[in-house]
């Protein structure tokens, strides 16, 4: 790993590459009568890129949010690097810091500069000294290609630039896994590539990633595994090659046929 690596999480601790890092066992979740996650079991190994695909309303966002307990679950277990996520408390906050999230909407602090957006988490939540946090933030902004915007405010940046800042901000916390929930869905077409390129580079650097996306080109290129969800269930799990050339389930076949 070189110094400019996007993934700065220490690799000497916890699971080695190829060992389970995020493990969900029999996770269930209801919204009232609606059963949105049905016995979800899923294991993501360190360094793996899992792309989650499925129709709108199939539970993809709920799954992402459940992984760091932004969404409480009814039953089942979720472990990150061998530690079960508790429902609340200090331990939850600490474990949650291991999970970086990037959403469809950029969620940057509007009244803070780009640099502050990336620095603040490490300073406030991790007690990193401001000078060091600033240096790290600038390195990350450099890597996502927006270092020259550091003094600006989010509204002064394009959507693609803001989303790249959001990725840098999540990385600044040195997460063990990054979750992306449709990170390019709100972007103008010409900005999608610049964000996907950053994500591809992150994947190549060995970051463990769970990515919900409709960008099938990215899924084909970057995914180690594709998961197809429908109606709260994991219907199909395969390599991108298998999934796109020979989907097994009727539901996946139907979904893919509508994309063309
Ligand atoms: P996806 O991301 O695949 O489109 P979601 O996880 O957002 O799906 O939603 C799964 C189902 O749960 C949908 O039917 C959605 O309407 C419902 N849902 C999501 N969030 C809530 C909520 N906070 N309250 C009630 N229903 C919800
Ligand atoms: Mg969603």
Short mmCIF file of C-alpha atoms and ligand atoms in Angstrom, two decimals:
data_model
loop_
_atom_site.label_atom_id
_atom_site.label_comp_id
_atom_site.label_asym_id
_atom_site.label_seq_id
_atom_site.Cartn_x
_atom_site.Cartn_y
_atom_site.Cartn_z
CA UNK A 1 0.00 0.00 0.00
CA UNK A 2 1.47 3.37 -0.95
CA UNK A 3 1.03 6.68 0.81
CA UNK A 4 -1.47 8.06 -1.64
CA UNK A 5 -3.72 5.03 -1.25
CA UNK A 6 -7.37 6.03 -0.85
CA UNK A 7 -7.79 3.38 1.79
CA UNK A 8 -5.83 4.37 4.81
CA UNK A 9 -7.42 1.94 7.24
CA UNK A 10 -4.84 -0.13 9.05
CA UNK A 11 -4.60 -3.59 7.56
CA UNK A 12 -2.67 -5.23 10.33
CA UNK A 13 -5.72 -5.60 12.54
CA UNK A 14 -8.86 -7.68 12.29
CA UNK A 15 -9.79 -9.82 9.33
CA UNK A 16 -7.20 -10.36 6.64
CA UNK A 17 -8.19 -9.95 3.01
CA UNK A 18 -10.67 -12.66 2.13
CA UNK A 19 -11.99 -13.12 5.65
CA UNK A 20 -15.53 -12.03 6.57
CA UNK A 21 -15.71 -8.35 7.47
CA UNK A 22 -19.45 -7.63 7.35
CA UNK A 23 -21.72 -10.51 8.25
CA UNK A 24 -25.51 -10.40 8.35
CA UNK A 25 -27.35 -13.44 9.70
CA UNK A 26 -31.09 -13.88 9.31
CA UNK A 27 -31.83 -10.18 9.44
CA UNK A 28 -35.49 -9.23 9.38
CA UNK A 29 -37.07 -5.82 9.24
CA UNK A 30 -40.66 -4.66 9.01
CA UNK A 31 -42.15 -1.24 8.42
CA UNK A 32 -45.53 -1.87 9.99
CA UNK A 33 -47.02 -4.77 8.03
CA UNK A 34 -44.47 -4.48 5.27
CA UNK A 35 -41.74 -7.10 5.52
CA UNK A 36 -38.84 -5.21 3.89
CA UNK A 37 -35.89 -7.46 4.80
CA UNK A 38 -36.66 -11.18 4.81
CA UNK A 39 -34.09 -13.44 6.45
CA UNK A 40 -31.17 -11.64 4.88
CA UNK A 41 -27.88 -13.48 5.31
CA UNK A 42 -24.85 -12.03 3.64
CA UNK A 43 -21.13 -12.13 4.22
CA UNK A 44 -18.80 -9.56 2.70
CA UNK A 45 -15.13 -10.36 2.90
CA UNK A 46 -12.34 -7.85 3.36
CA UNK A 47 -11.41 -6.28 0.05
CA UNK A 48 -14.55 -7.51 -1.65
CA UNK A 49 -16.79 -5.30 -3.80
CA UNK A 50 -20.42 -6.36 -3.64
CA UNK A 51 -22.88 -4.63 -5.95
CA UNK A 52 -26.53 -4.76 -4.95
CA UNK A 53 -29.04 -4.55 -7.76
CA UNK A 54 -32.82 -4.71 -7.72
CA UNK A 55 -36.05 -2.94 -8.50
CA UNK A 56 -37.18 0.15 -6.64
CA UNK A 57 -38.71 -0.76 -3.28
CA UNK A 58 -36.91 -4.10 -3.01
CA UNK A 59 -35.16 -3.10 0.23
CA UNK A 60 -31.69 -2.07 -0.98
CA UNK A 61 -31.56 1.21 0.95
CA UNK A 62 -33.00 -0.40 4.05
CA UNK A 63 -30.29 -3.05 3.84
CA UNK A 64 -27.56 -0.39 3.62
CA UNK A 65 -29.02 1.57 6.50
CA UNK A 66 -29.38 -1.57 8.59
CA UNK A 67 -25.71 -2.39 8.14
CA UNK A 68 -24.73 0.53 10.34
CA UNK A 69 -27.96 0.62 12.33
CA UNK A 70 -29.28 3.85 10.91
CA UNK A 71 -32.31 1.60 10.64
CA UNK A 72 -33.11 -0.68 13.57
CA UNK A 73 -33.73 -4.32 12.71
CA UNK A 74 -36.35 -6.64 14.19
CA UNK A 75 -34.08 -9.64 14.62
CA UNK A 76 -30.95 -11.27 13.31
CA UNK A 77 -27.36 -10.18 13.83
CA UNK A 78 -24.96 -7.87 12.08
CA UNK A 79 -21.25 -8.04 12.81
CA UNK A 80 -18.51 -5.74 11.57
CA UNK A 81 -15.02 -7.19 11.77
CA UNK A 82 -16.13 -9.81 14.25
CA UNK A 83 -18.01 -7.46 16.57
CA UNK A 84 -21.77 -7.56 16.78
CA UNK A 85 -23.40 -4.18 16.31
CA UNK A 86 -25.39 -3.31 19.40
CA UNK A 87 -28.71 -1.48 18.95
CA UNK A 88 -27.47 1.68 20.67
CA UNK A 89 -24.91 3.28 22.96
CA UNK A 90 -21.25 4.26 22.85
CA UNK A 91 -20.09 0.98 21.39
CA UNK A 92 -22.49 1.47 18.48
CA UNK A 93 -21.03 4.92 17.75
CA UNK A 94 -17.52 3.44 17.74
CA UNK A 95 -18.42 0.52 15.48
CA UNK A 96 -20.46 2.76 13.22
CA UNK A 97 -17.33 4.81 12.55
CA UNK A 98 -15.97 1.68 10.84
CA UNK A 99 -18.69 1.99 8.21
CA UNK A 100 -18.51 4.90 5.76
CA UNK A 101 -21.69 5.84 3.93
CA UNK A 102 -22.28 7.77 0.75
CA UNK A 103 -25.88 8.52 -0.20
CA UNK A 104 -27.65 9.64 -3.32
CA UNK A 105 -27.92 13.17 -1.95
CA UNK A 106 -24.53 14.51 -1.01
CA UNK A 107 -25.37 15.51 2.57
CA UNK A 108 -22.46 17.90 2.93
CA UNK A 109 -22.63 20.57 5.63
CA UNK A 110 -23.78 23.57 3.57
CA UNK A 111 -22.33 26.18 5.92
CA UNK A 112 -18.86 24.59 6.11
CA UNK A 113 -16.07 24.75 3.56
CA UNK A 114 -15.12 21.66 1.60
CA UNK A 115 -11.98 21.29 3.72
CA UNK A 116 -13.96 21.59 6.97
CA UNK A 117 -16.47 19.03 5.72
CA UNK A 118 -13.66 16.49 5.38
CA UNK A 119 -11.73 17.52 8.52
CA UNK A 120 -14.50 17.79 11.06
CA UNK A 121 -15.33 14.12 11.61
CA UNK A 122 -11.77 13.09 12.42
CA UNK A 123 -11.27 16.12 14.71
CA UNK A 124 -14.58 15.86 16.57
CA UNK A 125 -15.20 12.13 16.67
CA UNK A 126 -11.68 10.75 16.65
CA UNK A 127 -9.72 13.46 18.44
CA UNK A 128 -7.25 13.92 15.59
CA UNK A 129 -5.25 17.16 15.87
CA UNK A 130 -6.53 19.81 13.42
CA UNK A 131 -3.18 20.21 11.66
CA UNK A 132 -2.97 16.48 11.01
CA UNK A 133 -6.63 16.23 10.03
CA UNK A 134 -6.14 19.07 7.56
CA UNK A 135 -3.17 17.37 5.97
CA UNK A 136 -5.06 14.10 5.62
CA UNK A 137 -8.14 15.88 4.29
CA UNK A 138 -6.06 17.63 1.63
CA UNK A 139 -4.50 14.32 0.60
CA UNK A 140 -7.95 12.79 0.21
CA UNK A 141 -9.32 15.81 -1.67
CA UNK A 142 -6.31 15.52 -3.95
CA UNK A 143 -7.07 11.88 -4.61
CA UNK A 144 -10.71 12.56 -5.50
CA UNK A 145 -9.62 15.48 -7.67
CA UNK A 146 -11.11 18.45 -5.82
CA UNK A 147 -8.20 19.79 -3.75
CA UNK A 148 -8.41 23.09 -5.62
CA UNK A 149 -11.96 23.57 -4.29
CA UNK A 150 -11.01 23.15 -0.61
CA UNK A 151 -11.84 26.72 0.44
CA UNK A 152 -15.22 26.78 -1.30
CA UNK A 153 -18.66 25.92 0.04
CA UNK A 154 -20.66 22.91 -1.23
CA UNK A 155 -23.14 25.01 -3.24
CA UNK A 156 -20.24 26.41 -5.29
CA UNK A 157 -19.35 22.91 -6.55
CA UNK A 158 -20.98 20.74 -9.20
CA UNK A 159 -22.94 17.69 -8.10
CA UNK A 160 -20.14 15.38 -9.21
CA UNK A 161 -17.59 17.37 -7.24
CA UNK A 162 -19.82 17.39 -4.15
CA UNK A 163 -20.25 13.64 -4.34
CA UNK A 164 -16.49 13.18 -4.58
CA UNK A 165 -16.13 15.37 -1.48
CA UNK A 166 -18.71 13.17 0.26
CA UNK A 167 -16.55 10.14 -0.57
CA UNK A 168 -13.44 11.91 0.77
CA UNK A 169 -15.32 12.84 3.92
CA UNK A 170 -16.34 9.24 4.54
CA UNK A 171 -12.79 8.02 3.87
CA UNK A 172 -11.37 10.54 6.32
CA UNK A 173 -12.86 8.47 9.13
CA UNK A 174 -10.75 5.51 7.98
CA UNK A 175 -13.69 3.14 7.68
CA UNK A 176 -13.24 -0.60 7.25
CA UNK A 177 -16.08 -0.78 4.75
CA UNK A 178 -17.76 1.78 2.51
CA UNK A 179 -21.47 1.64 1.69
CA UNK A 180 -22.74 3.48 -1.37
CA UNK A 181 -26.48 3.90 -1.87
CA UNK A 182 -27.12 4.96 -5.47
CA UNK A 183 -24.29 7.50 -5.33
CA UNK A 184 -24.74 8.65 -8.93
CA UNK A 185 -28.54 8.63 -9.23
CA UNK A 186 -28.91 12.35 -8.54
CA UNK A 187 -26.12 13.39 -10.92
CA UNK A 188 -26.24 14.79 -14.41
CA UNK A 189 -24.99 12.16 -16.87
CA UNK A 190 -21.71 13.93 -17.59
CA UNK A 191 -20.78 13.79 -13.91
CA UNK A 192 -21.51 10.13 -13.31
CA UNK A 193 -18.22 8.90 -14.74
CA UNK A 194 -16.03 11.06 -12.52
CA UNK A 195 -17.70 9.62 -9.42
CA UNK A 196 -17.62 6.03 -10.69
CA UNK A 197 -13.92 6.47 -11.53
CA UNK A 198 -13.18 7.41 -7.92
CA UNK A 199 -15.15 4.38 -6.73
CA UNK A 200 -13.32 2.10 -9.16
CA UNK A 201 -10.00 3.41 -7.91
CA UNK A 202 -11.11 2.79 -4.33
CA UNK A 203 -12.07 -0.77 -5.23
CA UNK A 204 -8.68 -1.35 -6.87
CA UNK A 205 -7.00 -0.06 -3.70
CA UNK A 206 -8.62 -2.91 -1.81
CA UNK A 207 -11.44 -1.12 -0.01
CA UNK A 208 -14.31 -3.34 1.06
CA UNK A 209 -17.41 -1.93 -0.61
CA UNK A 210 -21.15 -2.53 -0.75
CA UNK A 211 -22.58 -0.56 -3.65
CA UNK A 212 -26.25 -0.14 -4.53
CA UNK A 213 -26.34 1.11 -8.10
CA UNK A 214 -28.13 1.02 -11.42
CA UNK A 215 -24.84 1.55 -13.23
CA UNK A 216 -24.45 -1.85 -14.83
CA UNK A 217 -21.15 -0.88 -16.47
CA UNK A 218 -19.68 -0.26 -13.04
CA UNK A 219 -21.13 -3.52 -11.73
CA UNK A 220 -19.57 -5.49 -14.58
CA UNK A 221 -16.22 -3.82 -14.19
CA UNK A 222 -15.79 -3.41 -10.45
CA UNK A 223 -17.95 -6.02 -8.71
CA UNK A 224 -16.54 -9.24 -7.32
CA UNK A 225 -20.10 -10.32 -6.65
CA UNK A 226 -23.55 -9.16 -7.69
CA UNK A 227 -26.52 -9.52 -5.39
CA UNK A 228 -29.98 -9.25 -6.86
CA UNK A 229 -32.72 -8.27 -4.42
CA UNK A 230 -36.43 -8.38 -4.94
CA UNK A 231 -39.25 -7.88 -2.43
CA UNK A 232 -36.93 -7.93 0.57
CA UNK A 233 -35.08 -11.08 -0.39
CA UNK A 234 -31.71 -11.90 -1.87
CA UNK A 235 -32.93 -13.75 -4.95
CA UNK A 236 -29.64 -14.30 -6.68
CA UNK A 237 -25.94 -14.03 -5.90
CA UNK A 238 -23.28 -14.54 -8.53
CA UNK A 239 -20.28 -13.12 -10.33
CA UNK A 240 -21.07 -10.18 -12.61
CA UNK A 241 -20.29 -12.33 -15.65
CA UNK A 242 -22.79 -15.01 -14.62
CA UNK A 243 -25.40 -12.49 -13.57
CA UNK A 244 -25.37 -10.43 -16.74
CA UNK A 245 -24.94 -13.23 -19.24
CA UNK A 246 -26.96 -15.95 -17.59
CA UNK A 247 -29.27 -14.77 -14.78
CA UNK A 248 -30.86 -17.82 -13.17
CA UNK A 249 -34.05 -16.45 -11.68
CA UNK A 250 -37.05 -15.28 -13.68
CA UNK A 251 -37.13 -12.11 -11.59
CA UNK A 252 -33.55 -11.18 -12.46
CA UNK A 253 -34.15 -11.99 -16.12
CA UNK A 254 -37.20 -9.75 -16.10
CA UNK A 255 -35.31 -6.94 -14.33
CA UNK A 256 -32.38 -7.07 -16.76
CA UNK A 257 -34.65 -7.19 -19.81
CA UNK A 258 -36.26 -3.92 -18.73
CA UNK A 259 -32.88 -2.18 -18.53
CA UNK A 260 -32.20 -2.64 -22.21
P1 LIG B 1 -35.03 0.38 -2.41
O1 LIG B 1 -33.86 1.14 -1.86
O2 LIG B 1 -34.67 -0.96 -2.97
O3 LIG B 1 -35.80 1.18 -3.42
P2 LIG B 1 -36.13 0.70 0.23
O4 LIG B 1 -35.24 -0.03 1.15
O5 LIG B 1 -35.99 2.18 0.18
O6 LIG B 1 -36.04 0.07 -1.23
O7 LIG B 1 -37.63 0.40 0.60
C1 LIG B 1 -38.15 -0.91 0.75
C2 LIG B 1 -39.62 -0.82 1.08
O8 LIG B 1 -39.78 -0.24 2.37
C3 LIG B 1 -40.42 0.06 0.13
O9 LIG B 1 -41.68 -0.52 -0.04
C4 LIG B 1 -40.53 1.36 0.87
O10 LIG B 1 -41.68 2.06 0.49
C5 LIG B 1 -40.58 0.92 2.32
N1 LIG B 1 -40.00 1.90 3.25
C6 LIG B 1 -38.76 2.41 3.22
N2 LIG B 1 -38.53 3.22 4.23
C7 LIG B 1 -39.68 3.26 4.96
C8 LIG B 1 -40.11 3.93 6.15
N3 LIG B 1 -39.26 4.71 6.83
N4 LIG B 1 -41.35 3.73 6.58
C9 LIG B 1 -42.21 2.91 5.92
N5 LIG B 1 -41.88 2.23 4.80
C10 LIG B 1 -40.64 2.41 4.32
MG1 LIG B 2 -33.05 2.98 -2.38
#
